[in-house]
Amino acid sequence: MLTRKQYELLMFIHERLKEAGVPPSFDEMKEALDLRSKSGIHRLITALEERGFIRRLPNRARALEVLKLPDSVVPGLGAARAQGFSPSVIEGSRGKVPAPAPIADEHESRGTVSIPVMGRIAAGVPIEAIQTHSHSVAIPADLIGGGEHFALEVRGDSMIEAGILDGDTVIIRRSDSADSGDIVVALVDDEEATLKRLRKKGASIALEAANPAYETRIFGPGRVRIQGRLVSLFRRY
């Protein structure tokens, strides 16, 4: 699934192409997304291109082609009518967030539930994570309890002392709040996602690694959004 800024930029480019037949300039994109510099736009365009949503046409200035829209966007209705599962916080003033879909129940008769795997999460330096639903995993129902869940594949070693290793799959209960001490999926500045232990220090938020090789990162109010809390993990040998 796309991050909020990736989603907003994709829909802005799409709407401008429909209206004017040409893509917006980098200055227009920067202003529309309220970013401070064009470097942020370059990073978002690269991410969209890597995920196969857009293509830069060679030897042409401002030449962008939208190859596809997220599966959750209904053709003709635009971003404001998006529907479908999304564990990321795309919610904001520029568009509507796809609504969470119920967990598939095809395995429930056997005591398991099907959990969508939504890409990778950094247990190390934050990355743009939470991508497109790639596949599903069947999890024993008694390991997760109630609520809506999604799974992420762990990349990195910053949580090894919490028993979370590179290559593990973590099961996350979707939530926009958590208690101090919980291990959470946190979205930083609406762009970077990471798996860390949450510490609340007054109005500030600290994201704490479980590996002394990594520093605790402290953020001011409004910079960190909680995507969900860790409830389980599994590992293949």
PDB file of C-alpha atoms in Angstrom:
ATOM      1  CA  MET A   1       0.000   0.000   0.000  1.00  0.00           C
ATOM      2  CA  LEU A   2       1.168   3.515  -0.737  1.00  0.00           C
ATOM      3  CA  THR A   3       2.047   6.030   1.916  1.00  0.00           C
ATOM      4  CA  ARG A   4      -0.137   9.097   2.259  1.00  0.00           C
ATOM      5  CA  LYS A   5       2.179  11.349   0.257  1.00  0.00           C
ATOM      6  CA  GLN A   6       2.708   8.745  -2.488  1.00  0.00           C
ATOM      7  CA  TYR A   7      -1.055   8.311  -2.799  1.00  0.00           C
ATOM      8  CA  GLU A   8      -1.694  12.061  -2.885  1.00  0.00           C
ATOM      9  CA  LEU A   9       0.961  12.635  -5.534  1.00  0.00           C
ATOM     10  CA  LEU A  10      -0.279   9.772  -7.719  1.00  0.00           C
ATOM     11  CA  MET A  11      -3.866  11.052  -7.603  1.00  0.00           C
ATOM     12  CA  PHE A  12      -2.738  14.657  -8.237  1.00  0.00           C
ATOM     13  CA  ILE A  13      -0.792  13.602 -11.333  1.00  0.00           C
ATOM     14  CA  HIS A  14      -3.711  11.438 -12.500  1.00  0.00           C
ATOM     15  CA  GLU A  15      -6.277  14.224 -12.107  1.00  0.00           C
ATOM     16  CA  ARG A  16      -4.023  16.804 -13.805  1.00  0.00           C
ATOM     17  CA  LEU A  17      -3.444  14.487 -16.765  1.00  0.00           C
ATOM     18  CA  LYS A  18      -7.198  13.992 -17.106  1.00  0.00           C
ATOM     19  CA  GLU A  19      -7.912  17.717 -16.908  1.00  0.00           C
ATOM     20  CA  ALA A  20      -5.052  19.245 -18.897  1.00  0.00           C
ATOM     21  CA  GLY A  21      -3.489  16.367 -20.812  1.00  0.00           C
ATOM     22  CA  VAL A  22      -0.047  17.169 -19.389  1.00  0.00           C
ATOM     23  CA  PRO A  23       1.491  16.277 -16.031  1.00  0.00           C
ATOM     24  CA  PRO A  24       2.059  18.977 -13.398  1.00  0.00           C
ATOM     25  CA  SER A  25       5.438  20.611 -12.924  1.00  0.00           C
ATOM     26  CA  PHE A  26       7.616  19.762  -9.941  1.00  0.00           C
ATOM     27  CA  ASP A  27       6.808  23.157  -8.447  1.00  0.00           C
ATOM     28  CA  GLU A  28       3.081  22.460  -8.777  1.00  0.00           C
ATOM     29  CA  MET A  29       3.510  19.036  -7.177  1.00  0.00           C
ATOM     30  CA  LYS A  30       5.568  20.510  -4.342  1.00  0.00           C
ATOM     31  CA  GLU A  31       2.917  23.158  -3.678  1.00  0.00           C
ATOM     32  CA  ALA A  32       0.017  20.689  -3.903  1.00  0.00           C
ATOM     33  CA  LEU A  33       1.614  18.327  -1.374  1.00  0.00           C
ATOM     34  CA  ASP A  34       2.882  21.162   0.833  1.00  0.00           C
ATOM     35  CA  LEU A  35       6.486  19.960   0.706  1.00  0.00           C
ATOM     36  CA  ARG A  36       9.447  22.202   1.411  1.00  0.00           C
ATOM     37  CA  SER A  37      11.692  21.094  -1.440  1.00  0.00           C
ATOM     38  CA  LYS A  38      11.651  19.352  -4.799  1.00  0.00           C
ATOM     39  CA  SER A  39      13.847  16.584  -3.414  1.00  0.00           C
ATOM     40  CA  GLY A  40      10.801  15.179  -1.627  1.00  0.00           C
ATOM     41  CA  ILE A  41       8.925  15.086  -4.948  1.00  0.00           C
ATOM     42  CA  HIS A  42      11.851  13.303  -6.614  1.00  0.00           C
ATOM     43  CA  ARG A  43      11.795  10.683  -3.853  1.00  0.00           C
ATOM     44  CA  LEU A  44       8.041  10.158  -4.136  1.00  0.00           C
ATOM     45  CA  ILE A  45       8.155   9.857  -7.927  1.00  0.00           C
ATOM     46  CA  THR A  46      10.963   7.307  -7.675  1.00  0.00           C
ATOM     47  CA  ALA A  47       8.936   5.292  -5.178  1.00  0.00           C
ATOM     48  CA  LEU A  48       5.848   5.366  -7.427  1.00  0.00           C
ATOM     49  CA  GLU A  49       7.947   4.348 -10.414  1.00  0.00           C
ATOM     50  CA  GLU A  50       9.547   1.457  -8.512  1.00  0.00           C
ATOM     51  CA  ARG A  51       6.082   0.231  -7.487  1.00  0.00           C
ATOM     52  CA  GLY A  52       4.882   0.325 -11.092  1.00  0.00           C
ATOM     53  CA  PHE A  53       2.294   3.103 -10.729  1.00  0.00           C
ATOM     54  CA  ILE A  54       3.940   5.645 -13.031  1.00  0.00           C
ATOM     55  CA  ARG A  55       6.579   5.765 -15.747  1.00  0.00           C
ATOM     56  CA  ARG A  56       8.945   8.571 -16.647  1.00  0.00           C
ATOM     57  CA  LEU A  57       9.134   8.955 -20.414  1.00  0.00           C
ATOM     58  CA  PRO A  58      12.732   9.386 -21.647  1.00  0.00           C
ATOM     59  CA  ASN A  59      14.042  12.519 -23.341  1.00  0.00           C
ATOM     60  CA  ARG A  60      10.966  14.561 -22.458  1.00  0.00           C
ATOM     61  CA  ALA A  61      10.718  17.179 -19.735  1.00  0.00           C
ATOM     62  CA  ARG A  62       7.832  16.761 -17.265  1.00  0.00           C
ATOM     63  CA  ALA A  63       6.838  13.549 -19.058  1.00  0.00           C
ATOM     64  CA  LEU A  64       5.020  11.225 -16.672  1.00  0.00           C
ATOM     65  CA  GLU A  65       2.584   8.462 -17.516  1.00  0.00           C
ATOM     66  CA  VAL A  66       0.217   6.883 -14.980  1.00  0.00           C
ATOM     67  CA  LEU A  67       0.316   3.130 -15.559  1.00  0.00           C
ATOM     68  CA  LYS A  68      -2.186   2.104 -12.900  1.00  0.00           C
ATOM     69  CA  LEU A  69      -4.065   3.300  -9.847  1.00  0.00           C
ATOM     70  CA  PRO A  70      -4.296   1.489  -6.509  1.00  0.00           C
ATOM     71  CA  ASP A  71      -6.741  -1.429  -6.609  1.00  0.00           C
ATOM     72  CA  SER A  72      -8.813   0.373  -3.975  1.00  0.00           C
ATOM     73  CA  VAL A  73      -9.664   3.286  -6.304  1.00  0.00           C
ATOM     74  CA  VAL A  74     -12.911   2.754  -8.168  1.00  0.00           C
ATOM     75  CA  PRO A  75     -12.554   3.978 -11.791  1.00  0.00           C
ATOM     76  CA  GLY A  76     -14.282   7.288 -12.395  1.00  0.00           C
ATOM     77  CA  LEU A  77     -14.908   8.089  -8.750  1.00  0.00           C
ATOM     78  CA  GLY A  78     -11.479   9.451  -7.865  1.00  0.00           C
ATOM     79  CA  ALA A  79      -9.641   9.512  -4.567  1.00  0.00           C
ATOM     80  CA  ALA A  80     -12.602  10.751  -2.581  1.00  0.00           C
ATOM     81  CA  ARG A  81     -14.470   7.483  -3.169  1.00  0.00           C
ATOM     82  CA  ALA A  82     -11.610   5.059  -2.596  1.00  0.00           C
ATOM     83  CA  GLN A  83     -12.506   1.814  -0.890  1.00  0.00           C
ATOM     84  CA  GLY A  84     -10.578  -1.290   0.182  1.00  0.00           C
ATOM     85  CA  PHE A  85      -8.080  -2.416   2.797  1.00  0.00           C
ATOM     86  CA  SER A  86      -5.365  -0.035   3.908  1.00  0.00           C
ATOM     87  CA  PRO A  87      -3.222  -0.289   7.030  1.00  0.00           C
ATOM     88  CA  SER A  88      -1.481   2.996   6.296  1.00  0.00           C
ATOM     89  CA  VAL A  89      -2.654   6.466   7.231  1.00  0.00           C
ATOM     90  CA  ILE A  90      -3.489   7.956   3.877  1.00  0.00           C
ATOM     91  CA  GLU A  91      -6.216   9.924   5.613  1.00  0.00           C
ATOM     92  CA  GLY A  92      -5.866  13.667   5.224  1.00  0.00           C
ATOM     93  CA  SER A  93      -7.279  16.813   3.706  1.00  0.00           C
ATOM     94  CA  ARG A  94      -6.364  15.880   0.147  1.00  0.00           C
ATOM     95  CA  GLY A  95      -8.158  12.537  -0.145  1.00  0.00           C
ATOM     96  CA  LYS A  96     -10.032   9.780   1.570  1.00  0.00           C
ATOM     97  CA  VAL A  97      -8.340   6.737   3.005  1.00  0.00           C
ATOM     98  CA  PRO A  98      -9.401   3.341   1.666  1.00  0.00           C
ATOM     99  CA  ALA A  99     -11.551   1.760   4.353  1.00  0.00           C
ATOM    100  CA  PRO A 100     -10.391  -1.442   6.064  1.00  0.00           C
ATOM    101  CA  ALA A 101     -11.980  -4.552   4.638  1.00  0.00           C
ATOM    102  CA  PRO A 102     -12.953  -7.461   6.873  1.00  0.00           C
ATOM    103  CA  ILE A 103     -10.474 -10.274   7.256  1.00  0.00           C
ATOM    104  CA  ALA A 104     -11.214 -13.177   4.951  1.00  0.00           C
ATOM    105  CA  ASP A 105     -12.882 -16.038   6.741  1.00  0.00           C
ATOM    106  CA  GLU A 106     -12.037 -18.914   4.395  1.00  0.00           C
ATOM    107  CA  HIS A 107      -9.921 -20.592   7.094  1.00  0.00           C
ATOM    108  CA  GLU A 108     -12.112 -19.889  10.108  1.00  0.00           C
ATOM    109  CA  SER A 109     -13.721 -23.312  10.053  1.00  0.00           C
ATOM    110  CA  ARG A 110     -10.272 -24.774  10.675  1.00  0.00           C
ATOM    111  CA  GLY A 111      -9.503 -22.366  13.536  1.00  0.00           C
ATOM    112  CA  THR A 112      -7.389 -19.980  11.449  1.00  0.00           C
ATOM    113  CA  VAL A 113      -7.888 -16.590   9.849  1.00  0.00           C
ATOM    114  CA  SER A 114      -6.360 -15.238   6.652  1.00  0.00           C
ATOM    115  CA  ILE A 115      -4.200 -12.154   7.172  1.00  0.00           C
ATOM    116  CA  PRO A 116      -3.122  -9.944   4.228  1.00  0.00           C
ATOM    117  CA  VAL A 117       0.629  -9.390   3.922  1.00  0.00           C
ATOM    118  CA  MET A 118       1.116  -5.721   3.046  1.00  0.00           C
ATOM    119  CA  GLY A 119       4.808  -5.592   2.129  1.00  0.00           C
ATOM    120  CA  ARG A 120       7.845  -4.970   4.304  1.00  0.00           C
ATOM    121  CA  ILE A 121       8.564  -3.001   7.467  1.00  0.00           C
ATOM    122  CA  ALA A 122      11.949  -1.694   8.562  1.00  0.00           C
ATOM    123  CA  ALA A 123      13.392  -2.910  11.825  1.00  0.00           C
ATOM    124  CA  GLY A 124      16.369  -0.666  11.279  1.00  0.00           C
ATOM    125  CA  VAL A 125      16.550   2.614   9.387  1.00  0.00           C
ATOM    126  CA  PRO A 126      12.988   3.661   8.434  1.00  0.00           C
ATOM    127  CA  ILE A 127      11.901   2.938   4.874  1.00  0.00           C
ATOM    128  CA  GLU A 128       8.827   3.674   2.819  1.00  0.00           C
ATOM    129  CA  ALA A 129       6.981   0.525   3.751  1.00  0.00           C
ATOM    130  CA  ILE A 130       3.418  -0.744   3.723  1.00  0.00           C
ATOM    131  CA  GLN A 131       3.050  -1.527   0.078  1.00  0.00           C
ATOM    132  CA  THR A 132       0.560  -3.499  -2.000  1.00  0.00           C
ATOM    133  CA  HIS A 133      -1.239  -6.577  -0.690  1.00  0.00           C
ATOM    134  CA  SER A 134       1.012  -9.319  -2.094  1.00  0.00           C
ATOM    135  CA  HIS A 135      -0.384 -12.481  -0.508  1.00  0.00           C
ATOM    136  CA  SER A 136      -2.042 -13.780   2.645  1.00  0.00           C
ATOM    137  CA  VAL A 137      -0.990 -15.987   5.530  1.00  0.00           C
ATOM    138  CA  ALA A 138      -3.173 -18.271   7.638  1.00  0.00           C
ATOM    139  CA  ILE A 139      -2.780 -17.614  11.365  1.00  0.00           C
ATOM    140  CA  PRO A 140      -4.360 -19.527  14.289  1.00  0.00           C
ATOM    141  CA  ALA A 141      -7.243 -17.393  15.491  1.00  0.00           C
ATOM    142  CA  ASP A 142      -6.257 -17.669  19.149  1.00  0.00           C
ATOM    143  CA  LEU A 143      -2.931 -15.924  18.425  1.00  0.00           C
ATOM    144  CA  ILE A 144      -4.511 -12.631  17.418  1.00  0.00           C
ATOM    145  CA  GLY A 145      -7.914 -12.169  19.074  1.00  0.00           C
ATOM    146  CA  GLY A 146     -10.417  -9.596  17.790  1.00  0.00           C
ATOM    147  CA  GLY A 147      -9.928  -6.566  15.590  1.00  0.00           C
ATOM    148  CA  GLU A 148      -8.532  -5.992  12.118  1.00  0.00           C
ATOM    149  CA  HIS A 149      -5.044  -7.229  11.331  1.00  0.00           C
ATOM    150  CA  PHE A 150      -2.378  -7.090   8.660  1.00  0.00           C
ATOM    151  CA  ALA A 151       1.056  -8.682   8.323  1.00  0.00           C
ATOM    152  CA  LEU A 152       4.429  -7.208   7.383  1.00  0.00           C
ATOM    153  CA  GLU A 153       7.745  -8.853   6.561  1.00  0.00           C
ATOM    154  CA  VAL A 154      10.582  -7.580   8.762  1.00  0.00           C
ATOM    155  CA  ARG A 155      13.782  -6.231   7.248  1.00  0.00           C
ATOM    156  CA  GLY A 156      16.626  -5.269   9.574  1.00  0.00           C
ATOM    157  CA  ASP A 157      18.007  -6.160  12.999  1.00  0.00           C
ATOM    158  CA  SER A 158      17.039  -3.239  15.229  1.00  0.00           C
ATOM    159  CA  MET A 159      14.530  -5.334  17.223  1.00  0.00           C
ATOM    160  CA  ILE A 160      16.567  -8.482  17.767  1.00  0.00           C
ATOM    161  CA  GLU A 161      16.640  -8.154  21.571  1.00  0.00           C
ATOM    162  CA  ALA A 162      12.826  -8.182  21.479  1.00  0.00           C
ATOM    163  CA  GLY A 163      13.001 -11.501  19.624  1.00  0.00           C
ATOM    164  CA  ILE A 164      12.159 -10.011  16.213  1.00  0.00           C
ATOM    165  CA  LEU A 165      14.623 -11.076  13.538  1.00  0.00           C
ATOM    166  CA  ASP A 166      15.270 -10.140   9.935  1.00  0.00           C
ATOM    167  CA  GLY A 167      12.896 -12.207   7.777  1.00  0.00           C
ATOM    168  CA  ASP A 168      10.203 -12.665  10.441  1.00  0.00           C
ATOM    169  CA  THR A 169       6.584 -11.860   9.632  1.00  0.00           C
ATOM    170  CA  VAL A 170       4.878  -9.688  12.225  1.00  0.00           C
ATOM    171  CA  ILE A 171       1.127  -9.619  12.785  1.00  0.00           C
ATOM    172  CA  ILE A 172      -0.199  -6.132  13.500  1.00  0.00           C
ATOM    173  CA  ARG A 173      -3.562  -5.203  14.993  1.00  0.00           C
ATOM    174  CA  ARG A 174      -4.717  -2.048  13.262  1.00  0.00           C
ATOM    175  CA  SER A 175      -4.895   0.858  15.714  1.00  0.00           C
ATOM    176  CA  ASP A 176      -4.120   4.561  15.758  1.00  0.00           C
ATOM    177  CA  SER A 177      -3.096   4.541  19.406  1.00  0.00           C
ATOM    178  CA  ALA A 178      -0.806   2.539  21.661  1.00  0.00           C
ATOM    179  CA  ASP A 179       0.554   2.540  25.193  1.00  0.00           C
ATOM    180  CA  SER A 180       4.086   3.454  26.119  1.00  0.00           C
ATOM    181  CA  GLY A 181       6.166   0.278  25.880  1.00  0.00           C
ATOM    182  CA  ASP A 182       4.144  -1.281  23.040  1.00  0.00           C
ATOM    183  CA  ILE A 183       5.921  -2.381  19.869  1.00  0.00           C
ATOM    184  CA  VAL A 184       4.228  -0.518  17.048  1.00  0.00           C
ATOM    185  CA  VAL A 185       4.261   0.207  13.355  1.00  0.00           C
ATOM    186  CA  ALA A 186       4.930   3.946  13.274  1.00  0.00           C
ATOM    187  CA  LEU A 187       4.658   6.267  10.291  1.00  0.00           C
ATOM    188  CA  VAL A 188       7.087   9.196  10.550  1.00  0.00           C
ATOM    189  CA  ASP A 189       6.242  12.446   8.736  1.00  0.00           C
ATOM    190  CA  ASP A 190       3.674  10.508   6.657  1.00  0.00           C
ATOM    191  CA  GLU A 191       6.534   9.052   4.611  1.00  0.00           C
ATOM    192  CA  GLU A 192       8.655   6.525   6.524  1.00  0.00           C
ATOM    193  CA  ALA A 193       7.428   3.436   8.335  1.00  0.00           C
ATOM    194  CA  THR A 194       9.309   1.528  11.000  1.00  0.00           C
ATOM    195  CA  LEU A 195       8.789  -1.135  13.661  1.00  0.00           C
ATOM    196  CA  LYS A 196       9.911   0.145  17.071  1.00  0.00           C
ATOM    197  CA  ARG A 197       9.004   0.260  20.753  1.00  0.00           C
ATOM    198  CA  LEU A 198       6.919   3.316  21.578  1.00  0.00           C
ATOM    199  CA  ARG A 199       7.905   5.587  24.468  1.00  0.00           C
ATOM    200  CA  LYS A 200       5.870   8.649  25.362  1.00  0.00           C
ATOM    201  CA  LYS A 201       7.771  11.569  26.876  1.00  0.00           C
ATOM    202  CA  GLY A 202       5.380  14.430  27.505  1.00  0.00           C
ATOM    203  CA  ALA A 203       4.234  15.743  24.158  1.00  0.00           C
ATOM    204  CA  SER A 204       7.103  13.979  22.378  1.00  0.00           C
ATOM    205  CA  ILE A 205       7.273  10.449  20.997  1.00  0.00           C
ATOM    206  CA  ALA A 206      10.371   8.252  21.189  1.00  0.00           C
ATOM    207  CA  LEU A 207      10.848   5.265  18.896  1.00  0.00           C
ATOM    208  CA  GLU A 208      13.181   2.889  20.677  1.00  0.00           C
ATOM    209  CA  ALA A 209      15.143   0.069  19.069  1.00  0.00           C
ATOM    210  CA  ALA A 210      15.850  -3.236  20.779  1.00  0.00           C
ATOM    211  CA  ASN A 211      19.457  -3.263  19.641  1.00  0.00           C
ATOM    212  CA  PRO A 212      22.168  -1.048  21.207  1.00  0.00           C
ATOM    213  CA  ALA A 213      23.614  -0.384  17.751  1.00  0.00           C
ATOM    214  CA  TYR A 214      20.631   1.854  16.978  1.00  0.00           C
ATOM    215  CA  GLU A 215      19.831   5.194  18.575  1.00  0.00           C
ATOM    216  CA  THR A 216      16.444   6.077  20.011  1.00  0.00           C
ATOM    217  CA  ARG A 217      14.747   8.648  17.793  1.00  0.00           C
ATOM    218  CA  ILE A 218      12.628  11.376  19.410  1.00  0.00           C
ATOM    219  CA  PHE A 219       9.965  13.292  17.510  1.00  0.00           C
ATOM    220  CA  GLY A 220       7.821  16.293  18.305  1.00  0.00           C
ATOM    221  CA  PRO A 221       4.012  16.365  18.364  1.00  0.00           C
ATOM    222  CA  GLY A 222       2.271  15.396  15.150  1.00  0.00           C
ATOM    223  CA  ARG A 223       5.242  13.780  13.436  1.00  0.00           C
ATOM    224  CA  VAL A 224       4.466  10.166  14.352  1.00  0.00           C
ATOM    225  CA  ARG A 225       1.261   8.321  13.518  1.00  0.00           C
ATOM    226  CA  ILE A 226       0.588   4.877  14.931  1.00  0.00           C
ATOM    227  CA  GLN A 227      -0.507   2.312  12.340  1.00  0.00           C
ATOM    228  CA  GLY A 228      -0.969  -0.643  14.654  1.00  0.00           C
ATOM    229  CA  ARG A 229       0.413  -2.719  17.512  1.00  0.00           C
ATOM    230  CA  LEU A 230       2.386  -5.932  17.335  1.00  0.00           C
ATOM    231  CA  VAL A 231       0.332  -8.906  18.517  1.00  0.00           C
ATOM    232  CA  SER A 232       2.205 -11.893  17.141  1.00  0.00           C
ATOM    233  CA  LEU A 233       4.946 -13.033  14.778  1.00  0.00           C
ATOM    234  CA  PHE A 234       5.965 -16.185  13.012  1.00  0.00           C
ATOM    235  CA  ARG A 235       9.231 -17.407  11.598  1.00  0.00           C
ATOM    236  CA  ARG A 236      10.148 -19.968   8.958  1.00  0.00           C
ATOM    237  CA  TYR A 237      13.297 -22.068   9.347  1.00  0.00           C
TER     238      TYR A 237
END
